[in-house]
Amino acid sequence: MTNDNTKPKSKASPPRPEDDANKQPRSLFKPAKPEDLDPLDLSYRPPDGDEGDDTSEQPEPELDDFARALYGEYRDYGITTYRELDRLNSAASEVRFGKPRVALFKLKPFAVMRLTDADLVVSMGAISAEERKDHPTKANLLLNSGDAAELKGPHSVDLIDSAIADLYAHFPHFGPALQAIRECANLSITRGAQWLEFRPILISSGPGMGKSTLARALADRMALPVIWLDGSTMTTSVPLIGGDAVFRSSRASTIVEGMINNRIGNPIVVLDEADKIADMSRGARQDPTQALLAFLERGSARRVHDHFLGIDLDFSHLNWVLLANDLNRISPAVRDRCKVIQLPPLTPDHLAAIAASEVERRHLEPELVSALIKACRVGQIKSLRKLHKALDAAQAVRTRPLLH
C-alpha cells in the first residue's frame, strides 16, 4: 500500500533559454586583427570548472626522448607534451595561402605561412622521371614549395628594441637607419604580426662605411637567414623571378631558393650595389628594376609569378634592405617604395670613436687607440673599410704564433 504523503523525488529543472544565451561559447580562434592574418591560439586552456562534471585534471603525457630528438628544432617554443606538438602540426598543416597563422606557446609564438597554393602544386600532377632528369632543381623546389614556411624574428616590441639597441652599440653612425627599422617593425607588431616585418629600406652612403657589414649583422641579430643579391652583377631579372625552365641552362630565383631551402617566409633580402643594376637582356626578359617593383609593394608581392617554377608565390613578408652609394642612380619608382635613409660621410671624430670601441671589443692593446685616432685625424684612415683592415692586421699580429 502506497503512502500518499510520500513526496516525489525532485527533478532537475530544464535549462532556461536565457541561460544558453548568457553562456559564451568556447572557441580556439581569436578575431584576426589584420586582414591577412589567421591566428590560432593553440595554448588555449578552458577555465577551471568548464570541463563538465569531471573536474579531475589528467596530466598530459610528455614527449619521450625519441620525440624530443625528432622535433628538437621546436624546443625553443617550450613544447613539452604531445598535445602541444599536435597543435603545432595542426597550425602548420591547416595554414592557407595568403593567410599566415599564429599558434601561441609558452616561450614564443609559432607563426607560419604558405608560399604558394598547395592545391595548385597538387593539381600539376606528379612530376615525370624525364622532367626530374632534365630539371632536378625545379622538381625539388616545386615539391617543397607547398610546405609551410615559418615567420620568425623578434615577436614583441621589447625584443625589437633590445636588438636595435645592440646593433646601435656597434653601428652608431647608422642610427637613422636602425631607428627607421625599429619604428616600422614595432608598428607591425602593434598591428598583429608575431614576427619581424618592416618596410623596404634604402640606405645610401659613400663607399666603405660598412653598409654590407650592418646588413649581415642585422640578419644575425634578428636570427633570420639573409638572401644576398648583388646589383653590380644583376643584368637580368633571373635572380628575382627566375628563368624560363624550357631552357636547360635556366636557373631558379635566388630568392625562391633561399626561402624554400630555409623554410622561412620573412628572410632579410639584401640588394647590395642597388645603384649599379643594369638591364642587359635587350628585351628578352623583364627589366630587373621593373621586376623589383613587384616585390617592394605588399599588395603586389602577395602573388608574384616565378618563371622558373611556373607558379605564383607569396613574397609579401620579405624584409628588404637596399644598399647604394649614389642615390641619384636609383630609379624614382624604387625610391618611392622604400624608406630612404641618406647618411653623411663619416667625420674623423666618428672614426676615432669607432676605433676606440673596436679596440676594446677585440681586446687589443689600449696603446693602439692613440695611433688609430691620430691616423683618422690626419686623413690616413678615411673609411670604415680601411679602419677594419688596420684592426684586422693588429689582431692578426697579436694572435700569430711565435717561431722558435
CSV table of C-alpha atoms in Angstrom, one decimal:
chain,number,residue,atom,x,y,z
A,1,MET,CA,0.0,0.0,0.0
A,2,THR,CA,1.5,3.2,-1.0
A,3,ASN,CA,1.8,6.2,1.2
A,4,ASP,CA,0.2,9.3,-0.4
A,5,ASN,CA,2.2,11.6,1.7
A,6,THR,CA,5.4,10.4,0.2
A,7,LYS,CA,7.0,13.2,-1.8
A,8,PRO,CA,8.2,12.5,-5.3
A,9,LYS,CA,11.9,12.9,-6.0
A,10,SER,CA,12.9,16.3,-7.2
A,11,LYS,CA,13.8,16.5,-10.8
A,12,ALA,CA,16.4,18.9,-12.2
A,13,SER,CA,14.8,21.9,-13.7
A,14,PRO,CA,15.2,22.1,-17.5
A,15,PRO,CA,17.7,24.7,-18.8
A,16,ARG,CA,16.2,28.1,-19.4
A,17,PRO,CA,16.7,29.8,-22.8
A,18,GLU,CA,18.3,32.8,-21.2
A,19,ASP,CA,21.0,30.6,-19.6
A,20,ASP,CA,22.1,29.4,-23.0
A,21,ALA,CA,22.1,33.0,-24.2
A,22,ASN,CA,24.3,34.2,-21.4
A,23,LYS,CA,26.8,31.3,-21.8
A,24,GLN,CA,29.7,32.4,-24.0
A,25,PRO,CA,30.8,29.7,-26.5
A,26,ARG,CA,34.3,28.4,-26.2
A,27,SER,CA,36.5,28.7,-29.3
A,28,LEU,CA,40.1,28.3,-30.1
A,29,PHE,CA,40.0,31.0,-32.6
A,30,LYS,CA,40.7,34.7,-32.0
A,31,PRO,CA,39.4,37.5,-34.1
A,32,ALA,CA,42.0,38.5,-36.7
A,33,LYS,CA,43.5,42.0,-36.3
A,34,PRO,CA,45.0,42.5,-39.8
A,35,GLU,CA,43.1,41.2,-42.8
A,36,ASP,CA,45.9,38.9,-43.9
A,37,LEU,CA,46.3,37.1,-40.5
A,38,ASP,CA,44.5,33.9,-39.5
A,39,PRO,CA,45.7,33.5,-35.8
A,40,LEU,CA,45.0,30.4,-33.8
A,41,ASP,CA,45.7,30.3,-30.1
A,42,LEU,CA,46.9,26.7,-29.6
A,43,SER,CA,47.9,27.4,-26.0
A,44,TYR,CA,44.3,27.9,-25.0
A,45,ARG,CA,43.2,26.2,-21.8
A,46,PRO,CA,39.5,26.3,-20.6
A,47,PRO,CA,38.9,27.9,-17.2
A,48,ASP,CA,38.5,25.8,-14.1
A,49,GLY,CA,35.2,24.0,-13.8
A,50,ASP,CA,34.4,24.3,-17.5
A,51,GLU,CA,35.3,20.7,-18.5
A,52,GLY,CA,32.0,19.2,-17.4
A,53,ASP,CA,31.2,17.1,-14.2
A,54,ASP,CA,34.7,15.5,-14.1
A,55,THR,CA,36.9,18.2,-12.6
A,56,SER,CA,39.9,16.0,-12.1
A,57,GLU,CA,42.7,17.2,-14.2
A,58,GLN,CA,44.6,14.4,-16.1
A,59,PRO,CA,48.3,15.1,-16.6
A,60,GLU,CA,49.3,15.3,-20.2
A,61,PRO,CA,51.9,12.8,-21.4
A,62,GLU,CA,55.2,14.5,-22.0
A,63,LEU,CA,57.4,13.9,-25.0
A,64,ASP,CA,59.8,10.9,-24.8
A,65,ASP,CA,63.5,11.1,-25.7
A,66,PHE,CA,62.8,10.0,-29.3
A,67,ALA,CA,60.2,12.7,-29.8
A,68,ARG,CA,62.5,15.3,-28.3
A,69,ALA,CA,65.2,14.4,-30.7
A,70,LEU,CA,62.9,14.2,-33.7
A,71,TYR,CA,61.3,17.6,-33.0
A,72,GLY,CA,64.3,19.3,-31.4
A,73,GLU,CA,64.0,22.3,-33.7
A,74,TYR,CA,60.8,23.3,-31.9
A,75,ARG,CA,62.2,23.2,-28.4
A,76,ASP,CA,62.6,27.0,-28.5
A,77,TYR,CA,58.8,27.3,-28.3
A,78,GLY,CA,58.6,25.4,-25.0
A,79,ILE,CA,56.8,22.4,-26.3
A,80,THR,CA,56.9,19.5,-23.8
A,81,THR,CA,53.7,17.5,-24.4
A,82,TYR,CA,52.2,15.5,-27.3
A,83,ARG,CA,49.1,17.7,-27.2
A,84,GLU,CA,51.2,20.8,-27.8
A,85,LEU,CA,53.1,19.1,-30.6
A,86,ASP,CA,49.8,18.1,-32.2
A,87,ARG,CA,48.6,21.7,-32.1
A,88,LEU,CA,51.8,22.9,-33.7
A,89,ASN,CA,51.5,20.3,-36.5
A,90,SER,CA,47.8,21.4,-36.9
A,91,ALA,CA,48.8,25.0,-37.4
A,92,ALA,CA,51.4,24.1,-40.0
A,93,SER,CA,49.1,21.7,-41.9
A,94,GLU,CA,46.0,24.0,-41.9
A,95,VAL,CA,47.6,27.3,-42.9
A,96,ARG,CA,46.2,28.7,-46.1
A,97,PHE,CA,47.9,30.6,-48.9
A,98,GLY,CA,47.8,34.3,-48.2
A,99,LYS,CA,46.7,33.8,-44.6
A,100,PRO,CA,49.5,33.4,-42.1
A,101,ARG,CA,48.7,31.5,-38.9
A,102,VAL,CA,49.9,32.0,-35.4
A,103,ALA,CA,50.0,29.5,-32.6
A,104,LEU,CA,50.8,30.7,-29.1
A,105,PHE,CA,53.1,28.6,-26.8
A,106,LYS,CA,54.8,29.0,-23.5
A,107,LEU,CA,58.0,30.7,-24.7
A,108,LYS,CA,57.2,32.3,-28.0
A,109,PRO,CA,54.6,32.1,-30.8
A,110,PHE,CA,54.8,29.8,-33.8
A,111,ALA,CA,53.9,31.7,-37.0
A,112,VAL,CA,53.6,30.0,-40.3
A,113,MET,CA,52.6,30.9,-43.9
A,114,ARG,CA,52.3,29.0,-47.2
A,115,LEU,CA,54.5,30.2,-50.0
A,116,THR,CA,52.1,29.0,-52.7
A,117,ASP,CA,48.7,27.4,-53.0
A,118,ALA,CA,49.2,23.7,-52.1
A,119,ASP,CA,46.2,22.8,-54.3
A,120,LEU,CA,48.0,24.4,-57.3
A,121,VAL,CA,51.0,22.2,-56.8
A,122,VAL,CA,48.9,19.1,-56.4
A,123,SER,CA,46.8,19.9,-59.5
A,124,MET,CA,50.0,19.9,-61.6
A,125,GLY,CA,50.3,16.2,-61.1
A,126,ALA,CA,53.3,14.1,-60.4
A,127,ILE,CA,56.5,15.2,-62.0
A,128,SER,CA,57.7,12.7,-64.5
A,129,ALA,CA,61.0,11.0,-64.4
A,130,GLU,CA,62.1,12.7,-67.6
A,131,GLU,CA,61.3,16.2,-66.0
A,132,ARG,CA,63.2,15.2,-62.9
A,133,LYS,CA,66.2,14.3,-65.0
A,134,ASP,CA,66.2,17.5,-67.0
A,135,HIS,CA,65.4,19.9,-64.2
A,136,PRO,CA,66.1,18.2,-60.8
A,137,THR,CA,66.4,21.6,-59.1
A,138,LYS,CA,62.9,22.6,-60.4
A,139,ALA,CA,61.4,19.3,-59.3
A,140,ASN,CA,62.8,19.6,-55.7
A,141,LEU,CA,61.8,23.2,-55.3
A,142,LEU,CA,58.3,22.6,-56.8
A,143,LEU,CA,57.7,19.7,-54.4
A,144,ASN,CA,58.8,21.7,-51.4
A,145,SER,CA,57.1,24.9,-52.3
A,146,GLY,CA,53.8,23.7,-50.8
A,147,ASP,CA,55.3,23.2,-47.4
A,148,ALA,CA,54.6,25.6,-44.6
A,149,ALA,CA,57.3,28.3,-44.0
A,150,GLU,CA,57.9,29.8,-40.6
A,151,LEU,CA,57.8,33.5,-39.9
A,152,LYS,CA,60.5,34.3,-37.4
A,153,GLY,CA,62.3,37.1,-35.6
A,154,PRO,CA,61.6,39.2,-32.6
A,155,HIS,CA,57.9,38.9,-31.7
A,156,SER,CA,57.5,41.8,-29.3
A,157,VAL,CA,58.3,45.5,-29.0
A,158,ASP,CA,60.8,44.8,-26.2
A,159,LEU,CA,62.7,42.2,-28.2
A,160,ILE,CA,62.9,44.5,-31.2
A,161,ASP,CA,64.1,47.4,-29.1
A,162,SER,CA,66.7,45.2,-27.4
A,163,ALA,CA,68.0,44.0,-30.8
A,164,ILE,CA,68.2,47.5,-32.3
A,165,ALA,CA,70.0,48.8,-29.2
A,166,ASP,CA,72.6,46.1,-29.6
A,167,LEU,CA,73.1,47.0,-33.2
A,168,TYR,CA,73.3,50.7,-32.4
A,169,ALA,CA,76.1,50.0,-29.9
A,170,HIS,CA,78.3,48.6,-32.8
A,171,PHE,CA,77.0,50.8,-35.6
A,172,PRO,CA,76.2,54.2,-34.0
A,173,HIS,CA,76.7,56.0,-37.4
A,174,PHE,CA,73.7,54.0,-38.8
A,175,GLY,CA,71.4,55.4,-36.1
A,176,PRO,CA,68.8,56.9,-38.5
A,177,ALA,CA,68.6,53.6,-40.5
A,178,LEU,CA,68.2,51.5,-37.3
A,179,GLN,CA,65.6,53.8,-35.9
A,180,ALA,CA,63.6,53.6,-39.1
A,181,ILE,CA,63.7,49.7,-38.9
A,182,ARG,CA,62.7,49.8,-35.3
A,183,GLU,CA,59.7,52.1,-35.8
A,184,CYS,CA,58.4,50.1,-38.7
A,185,ALA,CA,58.9,46.7,-37.0
A,186,ASN,CA,57.2,47.9,-33.9
A,187,LEU,CA,54.3,49.2,-35.9
A,188,SER,CA,53.9,45.7,-37.5
A,189,ILE,CA,53.8,44.2,-34.0
A,190,THR,CA,51.1,46.5,-32.8
A,191,ARG,CA,49.1,45.6,-35.9
A,192,GLY,CA,49.1,41.9,-35.0
A,193,ALA,CA,52.4,40.5,-36.5
A,194,GLN,CA,54.2,38.0,-34.3
A,195,TRP,CA,57.4,38.1,-36.4
A,196,LEU,CA,59.9,40.7,-37.8
A,197,GLU,CA,58.4,42.7,-40.6
A,198,PHE,CA,59.5,46.1,-41.8
A,199,ARG,CA,59.0,48.3,-44.8
A,200,PRO,CA,61.7,48.2,-47.5
A,201,ILE,CA,64.6,50.5,-46.6
A,202,LEU,CA,67.1,52.1,-48.9
A,203,ILE,CA,70.4,53.1,-47.2
A,204,SER,CA,72.6,55.4,-49.2
A,205,SER,CA,76.1,56.5,-48.2
A,206,GLY,CA,79.6,56.7,-49.5
A,207,PRO,CA,81.7,53.6,-50.1
A,208,GLY,CA,83.5,52.0,-47.2
A,209,MET,CA,81.0,53.0,-44.5
A,210,GLY,CA,80.1,49.4,-43.5
A,211,LYS,CA,76.6,49.1,-45.1
A,212,SER,CA,77.2,45.4,-46.0
A,213,THR,CA,78.5,44.7,-42.5
A,214,LEU,CA,75.4,46.3,-41.0
A,215,ALA,CA,73.1,44.2,-43.2
A,216,ARG,CA,74.8,40.9,-42.2
A,217,ALA,CA,74.7,41.9,-38.5
A,218,LEU,CA,71.1,42.8,-38.8
A,219,ALA,CA,70.2,39.4,-40.1
A,220,ASP,CA,72.3,37.7,-37.4
A,221,ARG,CA,70.9,39.7,-34.5
A,222,MET,CA,67.3,39.1,-35.7
A,223,ALA,CA,68.0,35.3,-36.1
A,224,LEU,CA,66.9,35.3,-39.7
A,225,PRO,CA,68.6,34.0,-42.9
A,226,VAL,CA,69.9,36.5,-45.3
A,227,ILE,CA,69.4,36.3,-49.1
A,228,TRP,CA,72.2,38.3,-50.8
A,229,LEU,CA,71.7,39.9,-54.2
A,230,ASP,CA,74.5,41.8,-56.0
A,231,GLY,CA,73.2,44.6,-58.1
A,232,SER,CA,76.6,45.1,-59.8
A,233,THR,CA,76.1,41.7,-61.5
A,234,MET,CA,72.3,41.8,-61.9
A,235,THR,CA,71.9,42.3,-65.6
A,236,THR,CA,68.6,40.4,-66.0
A,237,SER,CA,65.5,39.6,-63.8
A,238,VAL,CA,66.5,36.0,-63.3
A,239,PRO,CA,67.8,36.4,-59.7
A,240,LEU,CA,64.4,37.9,-58.8
A,241,ILE,CA,61.8,35.8,-60.8
A,242,GLY,CA,63.9,33.0,-62.3
A,243,GLY,CA,64.4,32.0,-65.9
A,244,ASP,CA,62.1,30.1,-68.1
A,245,ALA,CA,62.5,26.4,-67.4
A,246,VAL,CA,62.1,25.5,-71.1
A,247,PHE,CA,65.9,26.1,-71.4
A,248,ARG,CA,68.1,23.6,-69.7
A,249,SER,CA,70.5,26.4,-68.7
A,250,SER,CA,67.8,28.3,-66.8
A,251,ARG,CA,68.1,28.6,-63.1
A,252,ALA,CA,65.8,29.3,-60.1
A,253,SER,CA,65.4,32.7,-58.5
A,254,THR,CA,67.9,33.3,-55.7
A,255,ILE,CA,65.0,34.5,-53.5
A,256,VAL,CA,62.9,31.4,-54.1
A,257,GLU,CA,65.8,29.0,-53.4
A,258,GLY,CA,66.6,30.8,-50.2
A,259,MET,CA,63.0,30.8,-48.9
A,260,ILE,CA,62.3,27.2,-49.8
A,261,ASN,CA,65.6,25.8,-48.6
A,262,ASN,CA,65.4,27.7,-45.3
A,263,ARG,CA,61.6,27.2,-44.9
A,264,ILE,CA,61.4,30.8,-43.8
A,265,GLY,CA,58.9,33.2,-45.2
A,266,ASN,CA,60.4,36.5,-43.9
A,267,PRO,CA,64.1,36.4,-44.5
A,268,ILE,CA,66.2,39.6,-44.9
A,269,VAL,CA,66.9,40.2,-48.5
A,270,VAL,CA,69.9,42.5,-49.1
A,271,LEU,CA,70.2,44.1,-52.5
A,272,ASP,CA,73.8,45.4,-52.5
A,273,GLU,CA,75.0,47.9,-55.0
A,274,ALA,CA,71.4,48.7,-55.9
A,275,ASP,CA,72.5,51.7,-57.9
A,276,LYS,CA,74.5,49.5,-60.3
A,277,ILE,CA,71.7,47.4,-61.7
A,278,ALA,CA,71.8,47.4,-65.5
A,279,ASP,CA,69.4,45.8,-68.0
A,280,MET,CA,71.5,43.7,-70.5
A,281,SER,CA,68.7,41.4,-71.6
A,282,ARG,CA,67.8,43.5,-74.7
A,283,GLY,CA,64.1,42.9,-74.3
A,284,ALA,CA,64.5,39.1,-73.9
A,285,ARG,CA,63.5,39.3,-70.3
A,286,GLN,CA,61.8,41.7,-68.0
A,287,ASP,CA,63.9,44.7,-66.9
A,288,PRO,CA,65.3,43.8,-63.4
A,289,THR,CA,64.3,47.2,-62.0
A,290,GLN,CA,60.7,46.7,-63.2
A,291,ALA,CA,60.7,43.2,-61.7
A,292,LEU,CA,61.9,44.5,-58.4
A,293,LEU,CA,58.9,46.9,-58.1
A,294,ALA,CA,56.5,44.0,-57.6
A,295,PHE,CA,58.5,42.8,-54.6
A,296,LEU,CA,58.6,46.2,-52.8
A,297,GLU,CA,54.8,46.7,-52.5
A,298,ARG,CA,53.0,44.4,-50.2
A,299,GLY,CA,49.9,44.3,-52.3
A,300,SER,CA,51.6,43.2,-55.5
A,301,ALA,CA,54.1,40.9,-53.6
A,302,ARG,CA,51.3,38.7,-52.3
A,303,ARG,CA,51.2,36.9,-55.7
A,304,VAL,CA,54.3,37.1,-57.9
A,305,HIS,CA,54.7,34.7,-60.8
A,306,ASP,CA,58.0,32.8,-60.7
A,307,HIS,CA,59.1,32.0,-64.3
A,308,PHE,CA,61.3,29.0,-63.4
A,309,LEU,CA,58.7,27.1,-61.3
A,310,GLY,CA,55.7,28.4,-63.3
A,311,ILE,CA,53.6,29.2,-60.2
A,312,ASP,CA,52.6,32.2,-58.1
A,313,LEU,CA,54.4,32.7,-54.8
A,314,ASP,CA,53.8,35.0,-51.8
A,315,PHE,CA,56.7,37.4,-51.2
A,316,SER,CA,54.8,39.9,-49.1
A,317,HIS,CA,56.7,39.2,-45.9
A,318,LEU,CA,60.2,39.7,-47.2
A,319,ASN,CA,62.3,42.3,-45.3
A,320,TRP,CA,64.2,44.3,-48.0
A,321,VAL,CA,67.4,46.2,-47.3
A,322,LEU,CA,68.7,48.1,-50.4
A,323,LEU,CA,72.3,49.5,-50.3
A,324,ALA,CA,73.6,52.1,-52.6
A,325,ASN,CA,76.5,54.6,-53.0
A,326,ASP,CA,74.7,57.0,-55.3
A,327,LEU,CA,71.1,57.7,-54.6
A,328,ASN,CA,70.6,59.7,-57.8
A,329,ARG,CA,71.2,56.5,-59.8
A,330,ILE,CA,68.3,54.7,-58.1
A,331,SER,CA,65.0,54.6,-60.1
A,332,PRO,CA,62.4,57.1,-58.7
A,333,ALA,CA,59.9,54.3,-58.6
A,334,VAL,CA,62.1,52.2,-56.4
A,335,ARG,CA,62.8,55.2,-54.1
A,336,ASP,CA,59.1,55.9,-53.7
A,337,ARG,CA,58.5,52.3,-52.4
A,338,CYS,CA,61.3,52.5,-49.8
A,339,LYS,CA,62.1,54.3,-46.7
A,340,VAL,CA,65.1,56.3,-47.9
A,341,ILE,CA,68.0,56.9,-45.4
A,342,GLN,CA,70.9,59.0,-46.7
A,343,LEU,CA,73.9,59.1,-44.4
A,344,PRO,CA,76.5,61.8,-44.4
A,345,PRO,CA,80.2,60.9,-44.7
A,346,LEU,CA,82.0,59.8,-41.5
A,347,THR,CA,84.0,62.6,-39.8
A,348,PRO,CA,87.4,61.9,-38.2
A,349,ASP,CA,85.7,62.1,-34.8
A,350,HIS,CA,83.2,59.4,-35.8
A,351,LEU,CA,86.1,57.2,-37.0
A,352,ALA,CA,88.1,57.8,-33.8
A,353,ALA,CA,85.2,56.9,-31.6
A,354,ILE,CA,84.6,53.7,-33.6
A,355,ALA,CA,88.3,52.8,-33.4
A,356,ALA,CA,88.3,53.1,-29.6
A,357,SER,CA,85.2,51.0,-29.3
A,358,GLU,CA,86.6,48.3,-31.7
A,359,VAL,CA,89.9,48.1,-29.8
A,360,GLU,CA,88.1,47.5,-26.6
A,361,ARG,CA,85.7,44.9,-28.2
A,362,ARG,CA,88.5,43.0,-29.8
A,363,HIS,CA,90.6,43.1,-26.6
A,364,LEU,CA,93.6,44.7,-28.3
A,365,GLU,CA,96.3,46.8,-26.7
A,366,PRO,CA,95.0,50.1,-25.4
A,367,GLU,CA,98.1,51.9,-26.8
A,368,LEU,CA,96.7,51.1,-30.3
A,369,VAL,CA,93.8,53.6,-29.7
A,370,SER,CA,96.0,56.7,-29.8
A,371,ALA,CA,97.7,55.6,-33.0
A,372,LEU,CA,94.4,54.9,-34.8
A,373,ILE,CA,92.9,58.2,-33.6
A,374,LYS,CA,95.9,60.1,-35.0
A,375,ALA,CA,95.6,58.2,-38.3
A,376,CYS,CA,92.0,59.1,-38.5
A,377,ARG,CA,92.6,62.8,-37.8
A,378,VAL,CA,95.4,63.2,-40.3
A,379,GLY,CA,93.4,61.5,-43.1
A,380,GLN,CA,95.3,58.3,-43.4
A,381,ILE,CA,92.1,56.4,-42.5
A,382,LYS,CA,89.0,57.9,-44.2
A,383,SER,CA,86.6,55.0,-44.2
A,384,LEU,CA,85.4,52.1,-42.0
A,385,ARG,CA,86.8,49.6,-44.5
A,386,LYS,CA,90.4,51.0,-44.0
A,387,LEU,CA,89.8,51.1,-40.3
A,388,HIS,CA,88.8,47.5,-40.1
A,389,LYS,CA,91.7,46.5,-42.2
A,390,ALA,CA,94.0,48.1,-39.7
A,391,LEU,CA,92.3,46.5,-36.8
A,392,ASP,CA,92.3,43.1,-38.5
A,393,ALA,CA,96.1,43.4,-39.1
A,394,ALA,CA,96.7,44.3,-35.5
A,395,GLN,CA,94.6,41.4,-34.3
A,396,ALA,CA,96.4,39.0,-36.7
A,397,VAL,CA,99.8,40.1,-35.3
A,398,ARG,CA,98.6,39.5,-31.8
A,399,THR,CA,97.4,36.0,-32.4
A,400,ARG,CA,100.3,35.0,-34.6
A,401,PRO,CA,102.3,32.1,-33.0
A,402,LEU,CA,105.9,32.7,-32.1
A,403,LEU,CA,108.6,30.9,-34.1
A,404,HIS,CA,111.4,29.2,-32.1
